[in-house]
Coordinates of C-alpha atoms in Angstrom, one line a residue:
M28 CA 86.5 -24.1 128.9
G29 CA 89.1 -21.5 128.8
S30 CA 90.0 -18.5 127.0
E31 CA 93.3 -16.5 126.7
N32 CA 94.3 -13.6 123.9
V33 CA 97.2 -15.5 121.0
V34 CA 99.3 -13.5 119.3
L35 CA 100.8 -15.3 116.6
T36 CA 102.6 -14.4 113.2
R37 CA 102.8 -16.0 110.0
R38 CA 104.6 -16.1 107.1
I39 CA 102.4 -14.6 103.4
Q40 CA 104.7 -14.5 100.2
L41 CA 102.5 -11.2 98.3
L42 CA 102.3 -10.9 94.8
I43 CA 101.8 -7.5 93.1
D44 CA 98.6 -7.7 91.8
T45 CA 98.0 -6.5 88.6
E46 CA 98.4 -7.4 85.7
D47 CA 101.4 -4.3 84.1
E48 CA 104.4 -5.2 84.6
L49 CA 106.2 -1.7 84.9
M50 CA 103.8 -1.5 87.9
I51 CA 105.3 -4.3 88.9
K52 CA 108.6 -3.0 88.5
E53 CA 108.1 0.0 90.3
A54 CA 105.9 -1.4 93.1
K55 CA 109.1 -3.5 93.9
E56 CA 111.9 -0.7 92.8
K57 CA 110.1 1.5 95.9
L58 CA 109.6 -1.2 98.9
Y59 CA 113.6 -2.0 98.3
A60 CA 114.4 2.1 98.3
W61 CA 112.4 1.9 101.5
Q62 CA 114.1 -1.0 102.7
R63 CA 117.3 0.8 102.0
V64 CA 116.3 4.4 103.9
C65 CA 114.6 0.9 107.1
F66 CA 118.6 -0.4 107.5
R67 CA 120.3 2.9 107.6
A68 CA 116.9 4.7 109.9
A69 CA 117.8 1.2 112.4
N70 CA 121.6 2.1 113.3
Q71 CA 120.8 5.7 113.4
I72 CA 118.0 5.5 116.1
M73 CA 119.7 2.7 118.6
T74 CA 123.1 4.7 118.2
H75 CA 121.5 8.6 119.4
Q76 CA 119.2 5.8 121.9
F77 CA 122.6 4.1 123.1
V78 CA 124.3 7.7 123.4
Q79 CA 121.6 9.6 125.2
D80 CA 121.9 5.7 127.3
Q81 CA 125.3 6.8 128.3
V82 CA 125.9 10.5 128.5
K83 CA 126.4 10.0 132.0
D84 CA 129.7 8.8 131.7
F85 CA 130.6 11.8 129.8
F86 CA 133.1 13.2 131.7
Y87 CA 135.0 15.8 129.6
F88 CA 131.7 18.0 129.2
T89 CA 131.5 20.8 130.9
E90 CA 129.4 21.2 134.1
D91 CA 126.9 23.5 132.1
V92 CA 125.7 19.4 130.7
R93 CA 122.5 18.5 132.0
L94 CA 123.2 15.1 133.1
K95 CA 119.0 14.0 133.7
L96 CA 117.9 12.6 129.8
T97 CA 114.0 13.6 130.0
D98 CA 112.0 16.3 128.6
N99 CA 112.5 19.5 130.1
K100 CA 109.0 20.7 129.7
K101 CA 108.4 18.0 132.6
E102 CA 111.0 17.9 134.6
D103 CA 113.1 21.5 135.8
V104 CA 116.6 19.4 134.3
G105 CA 116.2 18.1 132.6
M106 CA 118.2 18.3 128.7
L107 CA 115.6 17.2 126.0
I108 CA 112.7 19.2 124.1
S109 CA 110.7 15.7 123.9
S110 CA 110.3 13.1 125.0
K111 CA 113.6 9.6 124.1
T112 CA 110.8 8.3 122.3
N113 CA 109.6 11.5 120.1
T114 CA 114.1 13.0 119.8
T115 CA 114.7 10.1 117.4
Y116 CA 111.8 10.0 115.7
R117 CA 112.2 14.0 114.8
V118 CA 115.5 12.5 114.2
L119 CA 114.0 10.1 111.2
S120 CA 112.0 12.5 110.3
N121 CA 114.3 15.3 109.7
H122 CA 116.8 13.1 107.7
F123 CA 114.0 11.0 105.4
K124 CA 111.2 12.7 105.6
G125 CA 109.8 12.8 101.6
E126 CA 111.7 9.2 101.2
I127 CA 109.1 6.9 103.3
P128 CA 105.9 6.6 104.5
T129 CA 106.4 8.1 108.2
N130 CA 104.1 4.7 109.3
I131 CA 107.3 2.8 109.2
L132 CA 109.6 5.8 110.6
S133 CA 107.1 5.5 113.8
N134 CA 107.0 1.9 114.2
L135 CA 110.2 1.5 113.5
N136 CA 111.4 3.4 115.8
Q137 CA 108.9 1.9 118.5
L138 CA 110.2 -1.2 117.5
L139 CA 114.0 -0.9 118.0
I140 CA 113.2 1.7 121.2
S141 CA 111.6 -2.1 122.7
T142 CA 114.7 -4.3 121.9
F143 CA 117.0 -1.2 123.3
N144 CA 115.3 -1.2 126.2
N145 CA 114.8 -4.8 126.6
E146 CA 118.8 -5.2 125.9
K147 CA 120.4 -2.2 127.9
K148 CA 121.1 -3.8 130.8
E149 CA 123.1 -6.1 129.2
Y150 CA 124.9 -3.2 127.3
Q151 CA 125.8 -1.5 130.2
T152 CA 127.7 -4.2 132.1
G153 CA 129.1 -4.9 128.3
E154 CA 127.5 -8.6 127.6
R155 CA 125.9 -7.2 124.5
S156 CA 126.4 -5.3 122.2
L157 CA 125.1 -2.6 120.0
R158 CA 123.1 -4.6 117.4
N159 CA 124.1 -3.2 114.0
Y160 CA 121.3 -3.8 111.3
K161 CA 121.6 -5.1 107.8
K162 CA 119.9 -4.1 104.7
N163 CA 118.2 -6.7 104.6
L164 CA 115.9 -5.5 107.4
P165 CA 112.1 -6.0 107.4
L166 CA 110.0 -3.4 106.9
P167 CA 107.4 -2.4 110.0
F168 CA 104.0 -1.5 109.9
G169 CA 101.2 -0.7 111.7
P170 CA 97.3 -2.2 110.4
E171 CA 96.1 0.8 109.7
V172 CA 97.8 1.8 106.5
I173 CA 96.1 -1.8 105.4
S174 CA 93.5 -1.3 103.3
K175 CA 90.2 -3.3 101.6
L176 CA 91.3 -6.5 102.5
T177 CA 89.2 -8.9 101.1
R178 CA 89.1 -12.2 98.9
T179 CA 90.0 -13.2 95.3
N180 CA 87.6 -14.4 93.3
D181 CA 88.6 -18.2 93.4
S182 CA 88.7 -17.3 97.5
R183 CA 91.7 -19.3 98.0
N184 CA 93.5 -15.8 98.1
F185 CA 92.6 -12.4 99.8
S186 CA 94.1 -9.2 98.5
F187 CA 93.8 -6.3 99.8
R188 CA 96.0 -2.4 99.4
L189 CA 99.0 -1.3 101.4
F190 CA 100.6 2.2 101.0
Q191 CA 98.0 2.7 98.0
I192 CA 100.4 -0.5 96.7
P193 CA 98.0 -3.8 95.1
F194 CA 99.0 -6.7 96.4
R195 CA 97.5 -10.4 96.6
T196 CA 98.4 -13.0 98.6
F197 CA 99.6 -16.5 97.8
L198 CA 99.1 -19.3 100.3
G199 CA 100.2 -22.1 97.9
K200 CA 98.8 -25.6 100.0
D201 CA 97.5 -23.9 102.7
T202 CA 94.0 -25.2 103.2
Q203 CA 93.4 -23.9 107.2
D204 CA 96.3 -21.8 109.4
K205 CA 96.9 -18.5 107.1
K206 CA 93.8 -18.9 104.8
G207 CA 91.8 -19.3 108.5
L208 CA 94.0 -16.6 110.5
L209 CA 92.5 -14.4 107.5
E210 CA 89.4 -15.4 107.3
G211 CA 89.5 -14.3 111.6
V212 CA 90.3 -11.4 110.3
L213 CA 87.9 -10.3 108.0
Q214 CA 85.1 -11.1 110.0
G215 CA 86.1 -9.4 112.8
K216 CA 87.4 -12.2 114.9
T217 CA 91.1 -11.6 114.9
K218 CA 93.2 -8.5 114.7
L219 CA 96.1 -7.3 112.3
R220 CA 99.0 -6.3 114.7
M221 CA 101.2 -4.5 114.1
S222 CA 103.6 -6.3 110.6
S223 CA 105.9 -6.3 108.1
I224 CA 107.1 -6.4 104.7
Q225 CA 109.9 -8.5 103.9
L226 CA 112.3 -8.7 100.7
D227 CA 113.9 -11.7 100.1
K228 CA 115.7 -12.7 96.6
G229 CA 113.3 -10.6 94.8
K230 CA 109.7 -12.9 96.5
V231 CA 108.0 -9.9 98.7
F232 CA 106.5 -11.6 102.3
W233 CA 104.0 -10.5 104.7
L234 CA 104.9 -11.2 108.0
A235 CA 101.4 -10.9 109.6
T236 CA 101.4 -10.9 113.8
F237 CA 97.8 -11.4 114.6
E238 CA 96.1 -11.5 117.7
Y239 CA 93.1 -13.2 118.6
Q240 CA 91.0 -15.3 121.4
K241 CA 91.9 -19.1 121.9
K242 CA 89.0 -20.9 123.5
H243 CA 91.4 -23.7 125.0
A244 CA 89.4 -27.9 125.1
E245 CA 88.3 -29.1 128.4
L246 CA 90.7 -30.9 129.8
D247 CA 91.5 -33.3 132.8
S248 CA 94.2 -32.8 134.8
K249 CA 93.6 -36.5 136.3
I250 CA 94.1 -37.4 132.8
I251 CA 98.2 -37.7 131.9
A252 CA 99.3 -39.0 128.9
E253 CA 103.4 -40.7 128.2
A254 CA 105.2 -39.8 125.1
S255 CA 108.5 -41.3 124.1
L256 CA 110.6 -40.2 121.4
S257 CA 112.3 -43.2 120.3
L258 CA 114.7 -43.7 117.4
E259 CA 112.4 -46.6 116.0
H260 CA 109.7 -44.2 115.8
P261 CA 109.9 -40.5 116.1
I262 CA 106.5 -40.4 119.6
I263 CA 105.5 -43.5 121.0
A264 CA 102.3 -41.7 122.7
K265 CA 100.0 -43.9 126.1
I266 CA 96.9 -42.7 126.6
N267 CA 95.1 -44.3 129.8
D268 CA 95.1 -47.5 128.0
Y269 CA 95.8 -46.9 123.9
E270 CA 99.1 -46.9 122.5
H271 CA 99.8 -44.8 119.5
V272 CA 102.7 -44.5 117.2
I273 CA 103.5 -41.4 115.5
G274 CA 106.2 -41.6 112.0
N275 CA 108.1 -43.8 111.9
K276 CA 111.8 -44.5 111.0
E277 CA 111.6 -44.7 107.1
E278 CA 109.5 -41.5 106.6
F279 CA 112.1 -39.6 108.5
L280 CA 115.2 -40.7 109.1
Y281 CA 115.5 -42.3 105.9
R282 CA 114.0 -39.4 103.9
R283 CA 116.9 -37.2 105.4
L284 CA 119.9 -39.2 105.3
A285 CA 118.4 -39.6 101.6
I286 CA 118.8 -35.8 101.1
Q287 CA 122.1 -36.0 102.6
A288 CA 123.4 -38.2 100.2
A289 CA 122.3 -35.8 97.4
R290 CA 124.2 -33.6 98.9
N291 CA 127.4 -34.8 99.2
R292 CA 126.9 -35.9 96.0
V293 CA 126.6 -32.4 94.7
Q294 CA 129.1 -31.1 96.4
K295 CA 131.2 -33.6 95.4
G296 CA 131.6 -32.2 92.3
A297 CA 130.9 -28.3 93.0
S298 CA 134.2 -27.5 91.4
F299 CA 133.7 -28.4 88.3
N300 CA 130.7 -26.1 87.9
R301 CA 130.0 -23.4 86.1
G302 CA 132.1 -20.4 87.6
G303 CA 131.0 -16.1 86.7
K304 CA 130.1 -15.3 90.9
G305 CA 132.6 -17.3 92.3
R306 CA 132.3 -19.5 95.3
K307 CA 128.2 -18.6 96.2
R308 CA 127.5 -20.1 92.1
K309 CA 130.0 -23.1 92.4
L310 CA 127.6 -23.8 95.2
K311 CA 124.7 -23.1 94.5
S312 CA 123.0 -27.2 94.2
V313 CA 124.7 -27.4 97.4
E314 CA 123.1 -24.8 98.9
H315 CA 119.0 -26.3 97.4
Y316 CA 119.7 -29.5 99.6
K317 CA 120.2 -27.6 102.4
D318 CA 117.4 -26.2 102.4
M319 CA 115.7 -28.8 101.5
E320 CA 116.9 -30.7 104.0
K321 CA 115.7 -28.2 106.3
K322 CA 112.6 -27.9 105.5
Y323 CA 111.4 -31.4 105.4
V324 CA 112.1 -31.9 108.7
E325 CA 110.7 -28.7 110.4
Y326 CA 107.3 -30.1 108.5
K327 CA 107.9 -33.0 109.6
L328 CA 108.3 -32.5 113.3
H329 CA 105.4 -30.1 113.0
V330 CA 103.4 -32.6 111.5
Y331 CA 104.9 -34.9 114.6
S332 CA 104.0 -32.7 117.0
R333 CA 100.4 -31.5 116.3
R334 CA 99.1 -35.0 116.0
L335 CA 100.5 -35.5 119.7
I336 CA 98.6 -32.3 120.8
D337 CA 95.4 -33.7 119.0
L338 CA 95.4 -37.0 120.9
C339 CA 95.6 -34.7 124.5
I340 CA 92.8 -32.7 123.1
K341 CA 91.0 -36.0 122.3
Y342 CA 91.4 -38.0 125.4
K343 CA 91.4 -34.6 127.3
A344 CA 95.2 -35.1 128.7
G345 CA 95.5 -32.8 130.7
N346 CA 99.5 -33.6 131.4
L347 CA 101.2 -34.8 128.8
I348 CA 104.8 -35.7 130.5
L349 CA 108.4 -36.2 128.1
V350 CA 108.9 -39.4 129.2
N351 CA 112.9 -40.1 129.8
Q352 CA 113.8 -37.1 127.8
G353 CA 116.5 -35.5 129.8
A354 CA 118.3 -38.9 129.4
K355 CA 117.6 -39.1 125.8
E356 CA 118.8 -35.4 124.5
Q357 CA 122.2 -36.9 127.4
I358 CA 122.8 -39.8 124.8
A359 CA 122.4 -37.6 121.5
K360 CA 124.6 -35.2 122.8
E361 CA 127.8 -38.6 122.4
E362 CA 126.5 -40.1 119.6
P363 CA 127.2 -37.5 116.6
F364 CA 124.6 -39.6 114.7
L365 CA 121.5 -38.7 116.0
L366 CA 122.9 -34.9 117.8
Q367 CA 123.1 -35.0 113.8
N368 CA 119.7 -36.7 112.3
W369 CA 117.1 -37.0 114.9
S370 CA 116.5 -34.0 116.5
Y371 CA 114.7 -33.9 120.0
F372 CA 115.6 -30.2 121.3
S373 CA 113.5 -28.7 117.7
L374 CA 111.3 -31.6 118.7
K375 CA 111.1 -30.8 122.1
E376 CA 110.1 -27.2 121.5
K377 CA 107.4 -27.6 118.7
I378 CA 105.5 -30.0 121.4
A379 CA 106.0 -27.5 124.5
Y380 CA 104.9 -24.3 122.1
K381 CA 101.4 -26.5 120.7
A382 CA 100.6 -27.9 124.4
D383 CA 101.3 -25.0 125.8
M384 CA 98.6 -23.2 123.4
A385 CA 96.3 -26.1 123.5
G386 CA 96.4 -25.6 127.4
I387 CA 98.4 -29.1 128.4
N388 CA 101.0 -28.9 131.4
L389 CA 103.9 -30.2 129.9
I390 CA 106.1 -32.2 132.1
V391 CA 109.9 -33.4 131.1
E392 CA 111.7 -36.2 133.1

């Protein structure tokens, strides 16, 4: 049985853990104030990193300007008074000290510099423009600022403090995945890595990043599972002499078409909706059905792909073949109905991800 380190990110809704309405309001105002600072800081980081990278092309500088961007304590010809990473952190510290926790600034700086370095070649060749961050930027922070992580009294959720703000999770119907990861943190089996707080329409979400050692099930490379993605059934799996049908047309396609029909009906009547905030107010019901369809499809595809991988593990199949998948995707491209409604590509992506997690070799024909 092999093992590997796995890094996962989960979106967990958070509630301010207090009954005091004034305290809840103040906590949210503080988070939104930090978000505004992060938005400004992120664009400054990228601008300074870009200028430092391109300064060698500023031919209109005098000869006294050193062209080597390194710490002058390490290199005689260096023109910086510190490392490149530290330069942007010092800029942020000078501008925003006291307005936001330094842990957020430090992690934001490291995250964006890593992003810049990964994309630097594309900036230089003109294949990519410099990133421009918006006001809804998540707030990154390190695991060391989370304290007092514990189960709530009902044992369904978890509470903790982040920058001395009391939070508790709202896991909803989750019965295994997120709760299991947080239980692993309490037991020391799972580590928290750099995560972030996301603010979305007044709600607070924790984009929690976990790292743990995953043990692969014992699989036999001689056993081959075949899976066919079809219109009648999302997945038909064959392993040895067994055939398994996963999902059906009625529960996936018909339900999706019903949501689309409802969206079309409200879209036709949108012009008669009460105004007040322009286009956004009139199309609110249309967006509701659009989100409903997206969530329904994502959920069903996750369920189907999970069942397929579970079958492979049950029968110890070390190889999984998606039969005639290339031909089906080509047909779907030529058929607007299939392209819009059957989600072959998304289902294939989810199968590939879960197969890799389980240590199963995926072959796409």
